């Protein structure tokens, strides 16, 4: 494929957008390729992430946007996202069959430009160009602000970029306005993502291990709260490095930290959605299988999880991490937001921070934007000596508002620093009304809607306000139980049925109302200890996904198939119609019945064999072996 | 006469499709696939569907292996396979099959071996049905193309 961008712009912008699609699912890959071709994009497909990375590295500047699946065997999609963000700084759009809010949230946190849920429609693909343009506009705007560059730099990115700028004026104006708003929201990080005026060619400074190490020590010295680019730059004392470089790197760093905490938080909750090598938190493991973030948020991230997490992010073997005994003091320090965080210690992330996922698009623009606009390009963080600051870093990064929430939502820890935690939290708890804004910005799907797999699928695009339906999770009816399994089981008694009905509200800590806060779902026994008001609930809320209709789907077949837990207490409010119904095959029977019924009306040509077992005379390609092998016990 | 044959076959195809839609076996995504077919990719739908069958059978075999394992415990792996199956099935519009997969995934999340086994059976059943029907569909299509081709000169 030609590396030069021969864009035919004119009326047909964004024709010729160069897209790289990465997905191990060949079916989807082929379909996407066809769809993208129809959008007049130039498509390259790849079924392996490692191959894709090589392709991107070899042909830098030859792609405009990357579409990647989340679950891939050789590399986690989010890892690819990081690497691409770090090395090539291209917009990356994630795709997944998993449309659960939690999964989408992960995508957002990792800095994906967008998150598409399969099956992907052509219309969604038509829109991906906006991410490219937005990014470029952002960067250009930053350049203007920093005043160090001119139009030449735009050309450096490839000739077609200029064309994007010129020909996209109409759409771009809107983008500009959006960006302006966003920019106001995150002033501190305004001057980012721009070029180093020192290096003529490549706009990005390469953050080597040593450089990053210097950066981190500077940050730790200053304290993550007080770490401003200017001071960091001074401390680092690296010739040729500009404040802008540091600023953009700082933003990425913060993003990285935030994501670490988020990821760590979810370790226990995603048995199958997170394919990284991180082992599940032993504690969370008891609840572990269940996709409830609350469980993961139960508290402690053991050193090995952190280590594994860090290792996974850095692409290094977990064995090389040495974290034992380090995280406690670091956590403690981080909780208190002290400056004296030793640099030489490994990653310390005991604080799974609560997010406000459902509120993100509305209430906390800062949060979203920092996530969105800056890729968590983390590919090459240095190894052992990374002193990662914990919770407080995020507080520093976000506005006070969200910071309060985060602090207020910190789940309990089995730490000596609990006390301080409590104090901190208690001091903040009284302000839930300010910080935790229970607003309609929840992802909700009415539980009574039909289970059409496609119809209600809410595109998890962060650009759309899919978080628009208002609802409050009412966890009142879920009794706080110290017994993990029963709570969880209760939650999942009807498999996802529970999930869907429970989660008929906002799926995130941000959506907590004071009333809800009174009850504690936190399955972890340590739940009761801390928060007088807010947090236990948060853990519970966190664990909920707003049900998309994709989840409702779970409801339907489950009911049909009768996969219901046995003897689990189901709070009446969320009771499913037929818990533990013996009529497991009912619907299947119905289906078959339908078929038979229809059979009568249809022409003889429709030859349904009831148990499609073997003989399908009209089918040629279908060997009997296929069928019998499938059915053979 | 031949033209009539082609038309009749087309009608049969449509009827089959309508039926499958009615049953919920297929959904509108399948229509999207059809719309993606054009002169540059005249066999797009059958191509994709065949890829799908090929890949799915691998996944189904793996799933079967996992479910029937004596030490039946690798739910995570099961979940991974299921995710992929969900992705591809929904992408071609196999709605009913996707539903079963989703339920299967839920059972797997619950670590419920009985439910998983049952889901597997249903899944395999549905898969066979779908495959049959789609094969039928493509057969009719083939006949239709041939019938139409005989009457009208083939272009390109």
PDB file of N, CA, C and O in Angstrom, chain A residues 24-25 28 30 34 38 119 123 271-272 289 454 492 495-496 553-554 561 563 584 591 595 598 603 605 608 611-612 616 618-620 622 627 630 632, chain B residues 12 15 19 23 27-28 35-36 38 41 44 47 64 76 84 88 90-91 96 99 102 106 109-111 115 118 122 124-125 128-129 131-132 135-136 139:
ATOM      1  N   UNK A  24      -8.823 -10.416  15.375  1.00  0.00           N
ATOM      2  CA  UNK A  24      -8.490 -11.815  15.139  1.00  0.00           C
ATOM      3  C   UNK A  24      -9.675 -12.571  14.562  1.00  0.00           C
ATOM      4  O   UNK A  24      -9.519 -13.692  14.089  1.00  0.00           O
ATOM      5  N   UNK A  25     -10.797 -11.968  14.612  1.00  0.00           N
ATOM      6  CA  UNK A  25     -11.989 -12.605  14.056  1.00  0.00           C
ATOM      7  C   UNK A  25     -12.064 -12.300  12.569  1.00  0.00           C
ATOM      8  O   UNK A  25     -12.367 -11.178  12.164  1.00  0.00           O
ATOM      9  N   UNK A  28     -15.375 -10.833  11.035  1.00  0.00           N
ATOM     10  CA  UNK A  28     -15.564  -9.399  11.240  1.00  0.00           C
ATOM     11  C   UNK A  28     -14.576  -8.600  10.415  1.00  0.00           C
ATOM     12  O   UNK A  28     -14.909  -7.535   9.874  1.00  0.00           O
ATOM     13  N   UNK A  30     -13.326  -9.265   7.571  1.00  0.00           N
ATOM     14  CA  UNK A  30     -13.750  -9.195   6.176  1.00  0.00           C
ATOM     15  C   UNK A  30     -14.922  -8.244   6.007  1.00  0.00           C
ATOM     16  O   UNK A  30     -14.997  -7.473   5.055  1.00  0.00           O
ATOM     17  N   UNK A  34     -14.917  -4.629   3.915  1.00  0.00           N
ATOM     18  CA  UNK A  34     -15.872  -4.297   2.869  1.00  0.00           C
ATOM     19  C   UNK A  34     -16.605  -3.003   3.186  1.00  0.00           C
ATOM     20  O   UNK A  34     -16.784  -2.144   2.335  1.00  0.00           O
ATOM     21  N   UNK A  38     -16.455   0.588   1.170  1.00  0.00           N
ATOM     22  CA  UNK A  38     -17.642   1.284   0.689  1.00  0.00           C
ATOM     23  C   UNK A  38     -17.681   2.724   1.174  1.00  0.00           C
ATOM     24  O   UNK A  38     -18.322   3.560   0.576  1.00  0.00           O
ATOM     25  N   UNK A 119     -22.439  -6.012  16.557  1.00  0.00           N
ATOM     26  CA  UNK A 119     -22.083  -5.837  15.160  1.00  0.00           C
ATOM     27  C   UNK A 119     -22.002  -4.370  14.766  1.00  0.00           C
ATOM     28  O   UNK A 119     -22.818  -3.560  15.169  1.00  0.00           O
ATOM     29  N   UNK A 123     -22.750   2.805   9.030  1.00  0.00           N
ATOM     30  CA  UNK A 123     -22.879   4.220   9.409  1.00  0.00           C
ATOM     31  C   UNK A 123     -21.877   4.596  10.482  1.00  0.00           C
ATOM     32  O   UNK A 123     -21.343   5.710  10.500  1.00  0.00           O
ATOM     33  N   UNK A 271     -13.381 -11.834  34.449  1.00  0.00           N
ATOM     34  CA  UNK A 271     -12.732 -13.111  34.161  1.00  0.00           C
ATOM     35  C   UNK A 271     -12.416 -13.289  32.695  1.00  0.00           C
ATOM     36  O   UNK A 271     -11.400 -13.811  32.334  1.00  0.00           O
ATOM     37  N   UNK A 272     -13.261 -12.821  31.893  1.00  0.00           N
ATOM     38  CA  UNK A 272     -13.006 -13.127  30.501  1.00  0.00           C
ATOM     39  C   UNK A 272     -12.785 -11.917  29.632  1.00  0.00           C
ATOM     40  O   UNK A 272     -12.466 -12.035  28.479  1.00  0.00           O
ATOM     41  N   UNK A 289     -15.513 -14.262  39.628  1.00  0.00           N
ATOM     42  CA  UNK A 289     -15.992 -14.577  38.309  1.00  0.00           C
ATOM     43  C   UNK A 289     -17.039 -13.623  37.819  1.00  0.00           C
ATOM     44  O   UNK A 289     -17.402 -13.614  36.676  1.00  0.00           O
ATOM     45  N   UNK A 454     -30.349  -6.305  18.492  1.00  0.00           N
ATOM     46  CA  UNK A 454     -29.776  -5.157  17.806  1.00  0.00           C
ATOM     47  C   UNK A 454     -30.397  -3.841  18.215  1.00  0.00           C
ATOM     48  O   UNK A 454     -29.736  -2.852  18.326  1.00  0.00           O
ATOM     49  N   UNK A 492     -26.438 -12.459  40.835  1.00  0.00           N
ATOM     50  CA  UNK A 492     -26.322 -13.156  39.564  1.00  0.00           C
ATOM     51  C   UNK A 492     -27.201 -14.366  39.499  1.00  0.00           C
ATOM     52  O   UNK A 492     -27.006 -15.222  38.675  1.00  0.00           O
ATOM     53  N   UNK A 495     -28.298 -15.454  36.443  1.00  0.00           N
ATOM     54  CA  UNK A 495     -27.266 -15.087  35.497  1.00  0.00           C
ATOM     55  C   UNK A 495     -27.394 -13.617  35.217  1.00  0.00           C
ATOM     56  O   UNK A 495     -27.572 -12.809  36.110  1.00  0.00           O
ATOM     57  N   UNK A 496     -27.381 -13.315  34.038  1.00  0.00           N
ATOM     58  CA  UNK A 496     -27.400 -11.903  33.699  1.00  0.00           C
ATOM     59  C   UNK A 496     -28.749 -11.279  33.885  1.00  0.00           C
ATOM     60  O   UNK A 496     -28.911 -10.095  33.751  1.00  0.00           O
ATOM     61  N   UNK A 553     -30.629  -8.996  26.535  1.00  0.00           N
ATOM     62  CA  UNK A 553     -30.576 -10.204  25.777  1.00  0.00           C
ATOM     63  C   UNK A 553     -30.283 -11.368  26.696  1.00  0.00           C
ATOM     64  O   UNK A 553     -30.829 -12.443  26.589  1.00  0.00           O
ATOM     65  N   UNK A 554     -29.379 -11.080  27.596  1.00  0.00           N
ATOM     66  CA  UNK A 554     -29.026 -12.156  28.524  1.00  0.00           C
ATOM     67  C   UNK A 554     -30.272 -12.623  29.215  1.00  0.00           C
ATOM     68  O   UNK A 554     -30.454 -13.788  29.498  1.00  0.00           O
ATOM     69  N   UNK A 561     -33.809 -20.586  28.847  1.00  0.00           N
ATOM     70  CA  UNK A 561     -33.010 -21.777  29.026  1.00  0.00           C
ATOM     71  C   UNK A 561     -32.933 -22.199  30.472  1.00  0.00           C
ATOM     72  O   UNK A 561     -32.371 -23.224  30.796  1.00  0.00           O
ATOM     73  N   UNK A 563     -31.272 -21.067  33.028  1.00  0.00           N
ATOM     74  CA  UNK A 563     -30.004 -21.142  33.738  1.00  0.00           C
ATOM     75  C   UNK A 563     -30.124 -20.308  34.986  1.00  0.00           C
ATOM     76  O   UNK A 563     -29.655 -19.211  35.069  1.00  0.00           O
ATOM     77  N   UNK A 584     -37.365 -24.962  31.276  1.00  0.00           N
ATOM     78  CA  UNK A 584     -36.152 -24.438  30.668  1.00  0.00           C
ATOM     79  C   UNK A 584     -36.224 -24.463  29.173  1.00  0.00           C
ATOM     80  O   UNK A 584     -35.749 -23.599  28.490  1.00  0.00           O
ATOM     81  N   UNK A 591     -39.916 -22.278  19.931  1.00  0.00           N
ATOM     82  CA  UNK A 591     -39.288 -21.956  18.654  1.00  0.00           C
ATOM     83  C   UNK A 591     -39.530 -23.084  17.688  1.00  0.00           C
ATOM     84  O   UNK A 591     -39.903 -22.876  16.551  1.00  0.00           O
ATOM     85  N   UNK A 595     -41.617 -23.261  14.250  1.00  0.00           N
ATOM     86  CA  UNK A 595     -41.105 -23.741  12.984  1.00  0.00           C
ATOM     87  C   UNK A 595     -42.067 -24.711  12.371  1.00  0.00           C
ATOM     88  O   UNK A 595     -42.363 -24.682  11.198  1.00  0.00           O
ATOM     89  N   UNK A 598     -44.966 -22.980  11.036  1.00  0.00           N
ATOM     90  CA  UNK A 598     -44.716 -22.289   9.772  1.00  0.00           C
ATOM     91  C   UNK A 598     -44.543 -23.259   8.652  1.00  0.00           C
ATOM     92  O   UNK A 598     -44.823 -22.983   7.510  1.00  0.00           O
ATOM     93  N   UNK A 603     -43.854 -23.443   1.563  1.00  0.00           N
ATOM     94  CA  UNK A 603     -43.801 -24.413   0.481  1.00  0.00           C
ATOM     95  C   UNK A 603     -43.023 -25.619   0.938  1.00  0.00           C
ATOM     96  O   UNK A 603     -42.189 -25.539   1.809  1.00  0.00           O
ATOM     97  N   UNK A 605     -40.644 -26.732  -0.186  1.00  0.00           N
ATOM     98  CA  UNK A 605     -39.239 -26.498  -0.352  1.00  0.00           C
ATOM     99  C   UNK A 605     -38.574 -26.237   0.989  1.00  0.00           C
ATOM    100  O   UNK A 605     -37.444 -26.602   1.230  1.00  0.00           O
ATOM    101  N   UNK A 608     -37.840 -28.436   6.797  1.00  0.00           N
ATOM    102  CA  UNK A 608     -37.199 -28.433   8.106  1.00  0.00           C
ATOM    103  C   UNK A 608     -37.134 -29.824   8.663  1.00  0.00           C
ATOM    104  O   UNK A 608     -38.139 -30.490   8.809  1.00  0.00           O
ATOM    105  N   UNK A 611     -34.879 -32.109  14.067  1.00  0.00           N
ATOM    106  CA  UNK A 611     -33.611 -32.081  14.770  1.00  0.00           C
ATOM    107  C   UNK A 611     -32.467 -32.086  13.797  1.00  0.00           C
ATOM    108  O   UNK A 611     -31.644 -32.969  13.810  1.00  0.00           O
ATOM    109  N   UNK A 612     -32.526 -31.179  12.970  1.00  0.00           N
ATOM    110  CA  UNK A 612     -31.444 -30.944  12.012  1.00  0.00           C
ATOM    111  C   UNK A 612     -30.263 -31.881  12.170  1.00  0.00           C
ATOM    112  O   UNK A 612     -29.130 -31.452  12.157  1.00  0.00           O
ATOM    113  N   UNK A 616     -29.774 -33.748   5.263  1.00  0.00           N
ATOM    114  CA  UNK A 616     -30.246 -32.552   4.578  1.00  0.00           C
ATOM    115  C   UNK A 616     -29.919 -32.758   3.134  1.00  0.00           C
ATOM    116  O   UNK A 616     -28.890 -32.310   2.642  1.00  0.00           O
ATOM    117  N   UNK A 618     -30.727 -31.556   0.375  1.00  0.00           N
ATOM    118  CA  UNK A 618     -30.500 -30.495  -0.598  1.00  0.00           C
ATOM    119  C   UNK A 618     -29.177 -29.771  -0.403  1.00  0.00           C
ATOM    120  O   UNK A 618     -28.728 -29.035  -1.246  1.00  0.00           O
ATOM    121  N   UNK A 619     -28.585 -29.984   0.689  1.00  0.00           N
ATOM    122  CA  UNK A 619     -27.349 -29.257   0.921  1.00  0.00           C
ATOM    123  C   UNK A 619     -26.173 -30.068   0.444  1.00  0.00           C
ATOM    124  O   UNK A 619     -25.990 -31.209   0.817  1.00  0.00           O
ATOM    125  N   UNK A 620     -25.393 -29.447  -0.327  1.00  0.00           N
ATOM    126  CA  UNK A 620     -24.276 -30.184  -0.873  1.00  0.00           C
ATOM    127  C   UNK A 620     -23.055 -30.104   0.010  1.00  0.00           C
ATOM    128  O   UNK A 620     -22.402 -31.082   0.290  1.00  0.00           O
ATOM    129  N   UNK A 622     -22.597 -29.748   2.885  1.00  0.00           N
ATOM    130  CA  UNK A 622     -22.772 -30.120   4.261  1.00  0.00           C
ATOM    131  C   UNK A 622     -22.619 -31.600   4.436  1.00  0.00           C
ATOM    132  O   UNK A 622     -23.546 -32.344   4.283  1.00  0.00           O
ATOM    133  N   UNK A 627     -22.238 -32.670  10.773  1.00  0.00           N
ATOM    134  CA  UNK A 627     -23.327 -32.639  11.730  1.00  0.00           C
ATOM    135  C   UNK A 627     -23.088 -33.623  12.852  1.00  0.00           C
ATOM    136  O   UNK A 627     -23.227 -33.316  14.012  1.00  0.00           O
ATOM    137  N   UNK A 630     -20.492 -32.660  15.214  1.00  0.00           N
ATOM    138  CA  UNK A 630     -20.912 -31.608  16.135  1.00  0.00           C
ATOM    139  C   UNK A 630     -21.761 -32.179  17.245  1.00  0.00           C
ATOM    140  O   UNK A 630     -21.705 -31.754  18.382  1.00  0.00           O
ATOM    141  N   UNK A 632     -21.833 -35.330  18.239  1.00  0.00           N
ATOM    142  CA  UNK A 632     -21.372 -36.549  18.895  1.00  0.00           C
ATOM    143  C   UNK A 632     -20.950 -36.265  20.314  1.00  0.00           C
ATOM    144  O   UNK A 632     -20.372 -35.249  20.628  1.00  0.00           O
TER     145      UNK A 632
ATOM    146  N   UNK B  12     -38.248 -17.519  -4.187  1.00  0.00           N
ATOM    147  CA  UNK B  12     -37.994 -18.526  -3.164  1.00  0.00           C
ATOM    148  C   UNK B  12     -36.957 -18.038  -2.164  1.00  0.00           C
ATOM    149  O   UNK B  12     -37.089 -18.246  -0.951  1.00  0.00           O
ATOM    150  N   UNK B  15     -38.485 -15.618   0.113  1.00  0.00           N
ATOM    151  CA  UNK B  15     -39.379 -16.258   1.065  1.00  0.00           C
ATOM    152  C   UNK B  15     -38.596 -16.917   2.189  1.00  0.00           C
ATOM    153  O   UNK B  15     -38.950 -16.833   3.358  1.00  0.00           O
ATOM    154  N   UNK B  19     -38.756 -15.874   6.033  1.00  0.00           N
ATOM    155  CA  UNK B  19     -39.040 -16.855   7.062  1.00  0.00           C
ATOM    156  C   UNK B  19     -37.999 -16.826   8.167  1.00  0.00           C
ATOM    157  O   UNK B  19     -38.306 -16.845   9.353  1.00  0.00           O
ATOM    158  N   UNK B  23     -38.521 -15.927  12.106  1.00  0.00           N
ATOM    159  CA  UNK B  23     -38.164 -16.802  13.214  1.00  0.00           C
ATOM    160  C   UNK B  23     -37.164 -16.179  14.150  1.00  0.00           C
ATOM    161  O   UNK B  23     -36.898 -16.709  15.225  1.00  0.00           O
ATOM    162  N   UNK B  27     -31.209 -11.387  11.421  1.00  0.00           N
ATOM    163  CA  UNK B  27     -31.747 -10.046  11.635  1.00  0.00           C
ATOM    164  C   UNK B  27     -31.197  -9.096  10.570  1.00  0.00           C
ATOM    165  O   UNK B  27     -30.558  -9.514   9.615  1.00  0.00           O
ATOM    166  N   UNK B  28     -31.416  -7.826  10.800  1.00  0.00           N
ATOM    167  CA  UNK B  28     -31.139  -6.857   9.746  1.00  0.00           C
ATOM    168  C   UNK B  28     -29.673  -6.784   9.375  1.00  0.00           C
ATOM    169  O   UNK B  28     -29.314  -6.303   8.305  1.00  0.00           O
ATOM    170  N   UNK B  35     -26.296  -5.794   1.305  1.00  0.00           N
ATOM    171  CA  UNK B  35     -26.093  -4.500   0.675  1.00  0.00           C
ATOM    172  C   UNK B  35     -24.636  -4.227   0.378  1.00  0.00           C
ATOM    173  O   UNK B  35     -24.291  -3.426  -0.482  1.00  0.00           O
ATOM    174  N   UNK B  36     -23.793  -4.886   1.115  1.00  0.00           N
ATOM    175  CA  UNK B  36     -22.367  -4.678   0.882  1.00  0.00           C
ATOM    176  C   UNK B  36     -21.890  -5.389  -0.376  1.00  0.00           C
ATOM    177  O   UNK B  36     -20.793  -5.142  -0.850  1.00  0.00           O
ATOM    178  N   UNK B  38     -21.481  -6.069  -4.064  1.00  0.00           N
ATOM    179  CA  UNK B  38     -21.601  -5.257  -5.281  1.00  0.00           C
ATOM    180  C   UNK B  38     -20.742  -5.873  -6.375  1.00  0.00           C
ATOM    181  O   UNK B  38     -20.281  -6.993  -6.250  1.00  0.00           O
ATOM    182  N   UNK B  41     -17.359  -7.041  -5.344  1.00  0.00           N
ATOM    183  CA  UNK B  41     -17.381  -8.250  -4.513  1.00  0.00           C
ATOM    184  C   UNK B  41     -18.713  -8.957  -4.730  1.00  0.00           C
ATOM    185  O   UNK B  41     -19.611  -8.877  -3.909  1.00  0.00           O
ATOM    186  N   UNK B  44     -19.802 -11.582  -2.029  1.00  0.00           N
ATOM    187  CA  UNK B  44     -19.404 -11.163  -0.695  1.00  0.00           C
ATOM    188  C   UNK B  44     -20.141 -11.929   0.394  1.00  0.00           C
ATOM    189  O   UNK B  44     -19.531 -12.427   1.334  1.00  0.00           O
ATOM    190  N   UNK B  47     -19.118 -15.465   0.683  1.00  0.00           N
ATOM    191  CA  UNK B  47     -17.733 -15.519   1.144  1.00  0.00           C
ATOM    192  C   UNK B  47     -17.666 -15.333   2.652  1.00  0.00           C
ATOM    193  O   UNK B  47     -17.038 -16.121   3.376  1.00  0.00           O
ATOM    194  N   UNK B  64     -16.702 -27.186  22.904  1.00  0.00           N
ATOM    195  CA  UNK B  64     -17.105 -28.537  23.274  1.00  0.00           C
ATOM    196  C   UNK B  64     -16.017 -29.200  24.088  1.00  0.00           C
ATOM    197  O   UNK B  64     -16.255 -29.844  25.099  1.00  0.00           O
ATOM    198  N   UNK B  76     -12.737 -18.943  31.814  1.00  0.00           N
ATOM    199  CA  UNK B  76     -12.198 -17.744  31.187  1.00  0.00           C
ATOM    200  C   UNK B  76     -11.995 -17.991  29.702  1.00  0.00           C
ATOM    201  O   UNK B  76     -12.372 -17.171  28.860  1.00  0.00           O
ATOM    202  N   UNK B  84     -15.776 -14.157  20.956  1.00  0.00           N
ATOM    203  CA  UNK B  84     -15.514 -14.113  19.523  1.00  0.00           C
ATOM    204  C   UNK B  84     -16.708 -14.619  18.736  1.00  0.00           C
ATOM    205  O   UNK B  84     -17.060 -14.058  17.691  1.00  0.00           O
ATOM    206  N   UNK B  88     -18.697 -12.519  15.864  1.00  0.00           N
ATOM    207  CA  UNK B  88     -18.873 -12.862  14.458  1.00  0.00           C
ATOM    208  C   UNK B  88     -20.317 -13.199  14.137  1.00  0.00           C
ATOM    209  O   UNK B  88     -20.814 -12.835  13.064  1.00  0.00           O
ATOM    210  N   UNK B  90     -23.016 -12.042  15.507  1.00  0.00           N
ATOM    211  CA  UNK B  90     -23.829 -10.827  15.415  1.00  0.00           C
ATOM    212  C   UNK B  90     -23.450 -10.041  14.174  1.00  0.00           C
ATOM    213  O   UNK B  90     -24.289  -9.379  13.575  1.00  0.00           O
ATOM    214  N   UNK B  91     -22.221 -10.147  13.764  1.00  0.00           N
ATOM    215  CA  UNK B  91     -21.805  -9.403  12.577  1.00  0.00           C
ATOM    216  C   UNK B  91     -22.418  -9.935  11.304  1.00  0.00           C
ATOM    217  O   UNK B  91     -22.557  -9.189  10.335  1.00  0.00           O
ATOM    218  N   UNK B  96     -30.351 -15.346  16.454  1.00  0.00           N
ATOM    219  CA  UNK B  96     -30.739 -16.365  17.427  1.00  0.00           C
ATOM    220  C   UNK B  96     -29.521 -17.059  17.993  1.00  0.00           C
ATOM    221  O   UNK B  96     -29.413 -17.348  19.177  1.00  0.00           O
ATOM    222  N   UNK B  99     -27.895 -14.902  20.504  1.00  0.00           N
ATOM    223  CA  UNK B  99     -28.592 -14.916  21.790  1.00  0.00           C
ATOM    224  C   UNK B  99     -28.160 -16.096  22.636  1.00  0.00           C
ATOM    225  O   UNK B  99     -27.934 -15.981  23.837  1.00  0.00           O
ATOM    226  N   UNK B 102     -24.804 -15.543  24.050  1.00  0.00           N
ATOM    227  CA  UNK B 102     -24.799 -14.604  25.170  1.00  0.00           C
ATOM    228  C   UNK B 102     -25.241 -15.309  26.439  1.00  0.00           C
ATOM    229  O   UNK B 102     -24.660 -15.121  27.509  1.00  0.00           O
ATOM    230  N   UNK B 106     -23.159 -16.019  29.862  1.00  0.00           N
ATOM    231  CA  UNK B 106     -23.633 -15.747  31.212  1.00  0.00           C
ATOM    232  C   UNK B 106     -23.462 -16.975  32.099  1.00  0.00           C
ATOM    233  O   UNK B 106     -23.023 -16.887  33.241  1.00  0.00           O
ATOM    234  N   UNK B 109     -19.987 -17.237  32.990  1.00  0.00           N
ATOM    235  CA  UNK B 109     -19.615 -16.266  34.019  1.00  0.00           C
ATOM    236  C   UNK B 109     -20.043 -16.749  35.382  1.00  0.00           C
ATOM    237  O   UNK B 109     -19.415 -16.431  36.392  1.00  0.00           O
ATOM    238  N   UNK B 110     -21.095 -17.478  35.399  1.00  0.00           N
ATOM    239  CA  UNK B 110     -21.570 -18.008  36.663  1.00  0.00           C
ATOM    240  C   UNK B 110     -20.837 -19.264  37.090  1.00  0.00           C
ATOM    241  O   UNK B 110     -21.130 -19.819  38.144  1.00  0.00           O
ATOM    242  N   UNK B 111     -19.992 -19.733  36.247  1.00  0.00           N
ATOM    243  CA  UNK B 111     -19.282 -20.982  36.530  1.00  0.00           C
ATOM    244  C   UNK B 111     -20.249 -22.126  36.730  1.00  0.00           C
ATOM    245  O   UNK B 111     -20.099 -22.941  37.626  1.00  0.00           O
ATOM    246  N   UNK B 115     -25.366 -25.588  33.192  1.00  0.00           N
ATOM    247  CA  UNK B 115     -25.922 -24.601  32.273  1.00  0.00           C
ATOM    248  C   UNK B 115     -25.055 -24.484  31.037  1.00  0.00           C
ATOM    249  O   UNK B 115     -25.554 -24.339  29.921  1.00  0.00           O
ATOM    250  N   UNK B 118     -25.711 -27.367  28.724  1.00  0.00           N
ATOM    251  CA  UNK B 118     -26.978 -27.218  28.026  1.00  0.00           C
ATOM    252  C   UNK B 118     -26.891 -26.142  26.954  1.00  0.00           C
ATOM    253  O   UNK B 118     -27.414 -26.292  25.852  1.00  0.00           O
ATOM    254  N   UNK B 122     -27.573 -26.471  22.888  1.00  0.00           N
ATOM    255  CA  UNK B 122     -28.460 -25.588  22.144  1.00  0.00           C
ATOM    256  C   UNK B 122     -27.701 -24.870  21.047  1.00  0.00           C
ATOM    257  O   UNK B 122     -28.197 -24.695  19.928  1.00  0.00           O
ATOM    258  N   UNK B 124     -25.022 -25.787  19.464  1.00  0.00           N
ATOM    259  CA  UNK B 124     -24.688 -26.646  18.344  1.00  0.00           C
ATOM    260  C   UNK B 124     -25.910 -26.925  17.481  1.00  0.00           C
ATOM    261  O   UNK B 124     -25.845 -26.929  16.249  1.00  0.00           O
ATOM    262  N   UNK B 125     -26.974 -27.101  18.157  1.00  0.00           N
ATOM    263  CA  UNK B 125     -28.229 -27.338  17.456  1.00  0.00           C
ATOM    264  C   UNK B 125     -28.565 -26.155  16.544  1.00  0.00           C
ATOM    265  O   UNK B 125     -28.842 -26.298  15.357  1.00  0.00           O
ATOM    266  N   UNK B 128     -26.287 -25.787  13.562  1.00  0.00           N
ATOM    267  CA  UNK B 128     -26.618 -26.688  12.456  1.00  0.00           C
ATOM    268  C   UNK B 128     -27.804 -26.172  11.676  1.00  0.00           C
ATOM    269  O   UNK B 128     -27.801 -26.167  10.444  1.00  0.00           O
ATOM    270  N   UNK B 129     -28.755 -25.747  12.403  1.00  0.00           N
ATOM    271  CA  UNK B 129     -29.939 -25.231  11.725  1.00  0.00           C
ATOM    272  C   UNK B 129     -29.585 -24.043  10.842  1.00  0.00           C
ATOM    273  O   UNK B 129     -29.970 -23.950   9.679  1.00  0.00           O
ATOM    274  N   UNK B 131     -26.770 -23.227   9.619  1.00  0.00           N
ATOM    275  CA  UNK B 131     -25.930 -23.609   8.497  1.00  0.00           C
ATOM    276  C   UNK B 131     -26.759 -24.219   7.384  1.00  0.00           C
ATOM    277  O   UNK B 131     -26.563 -23.920   6.206  1.00  0.00           O
ATOM    278  N   UNK B 132     -27.662 -25.068   7.794  1.00  0.00           N
ATOM    279  CA  UNK B 132     -28.545 -25.655   6.790  1.00  0.00           C
ATOM    280  C   UNK B 132     -29.290 -24.604   6.006  1.00  0.00           C
ATOM    281  O   UNK B 132     -29.330 -24.611   4.779  1.00  0.00           O
ATOM    282  N   UNK B 135     -27.083 -22.549   3.751  1.00  0.00           N
ATOM    283  CA  UNK B 135     -26.659 -23.319   2.588  1.00  0.00           C
ATOM    284  C   UNK B 135     -27.781 -23.390   1.578  1.00  0.00           C
ATOM    285  O   UNK B 135     -27.589 -23.240   0.373  1.00  0.00           O
ATOM    286  N   UNK B 136     -28.923 -23.613   2.094  1.00  0.00           N
ATOM    287  CA  UNK B 136     -30.096 -23.668   1.230  1.00  0.00           C
ATOM    288  C   UNK B 136     -30.231 -22.358   0.471  1.00  0.00           C
ATOM    289  O   UNK B 136     -30.442 -22.324  -0.739  1.00  0.00           O
ATOM    290  N   UNK B 139     -27.716 -22.002  -2.201  1.00  0.00           N
ATOM    291  CA  UNK B 139     -28.003 -22.904  -3.306  1.00  0.00           C
ATOM    292  C   UNK B 139     -29.023 -22.303  -4.250  1.00  0.00           C
ATOM    293  O   UNK B 139     -28.861 -22.331  -5.476  1.00  0.00           O
TER     294      UNK B 139
END
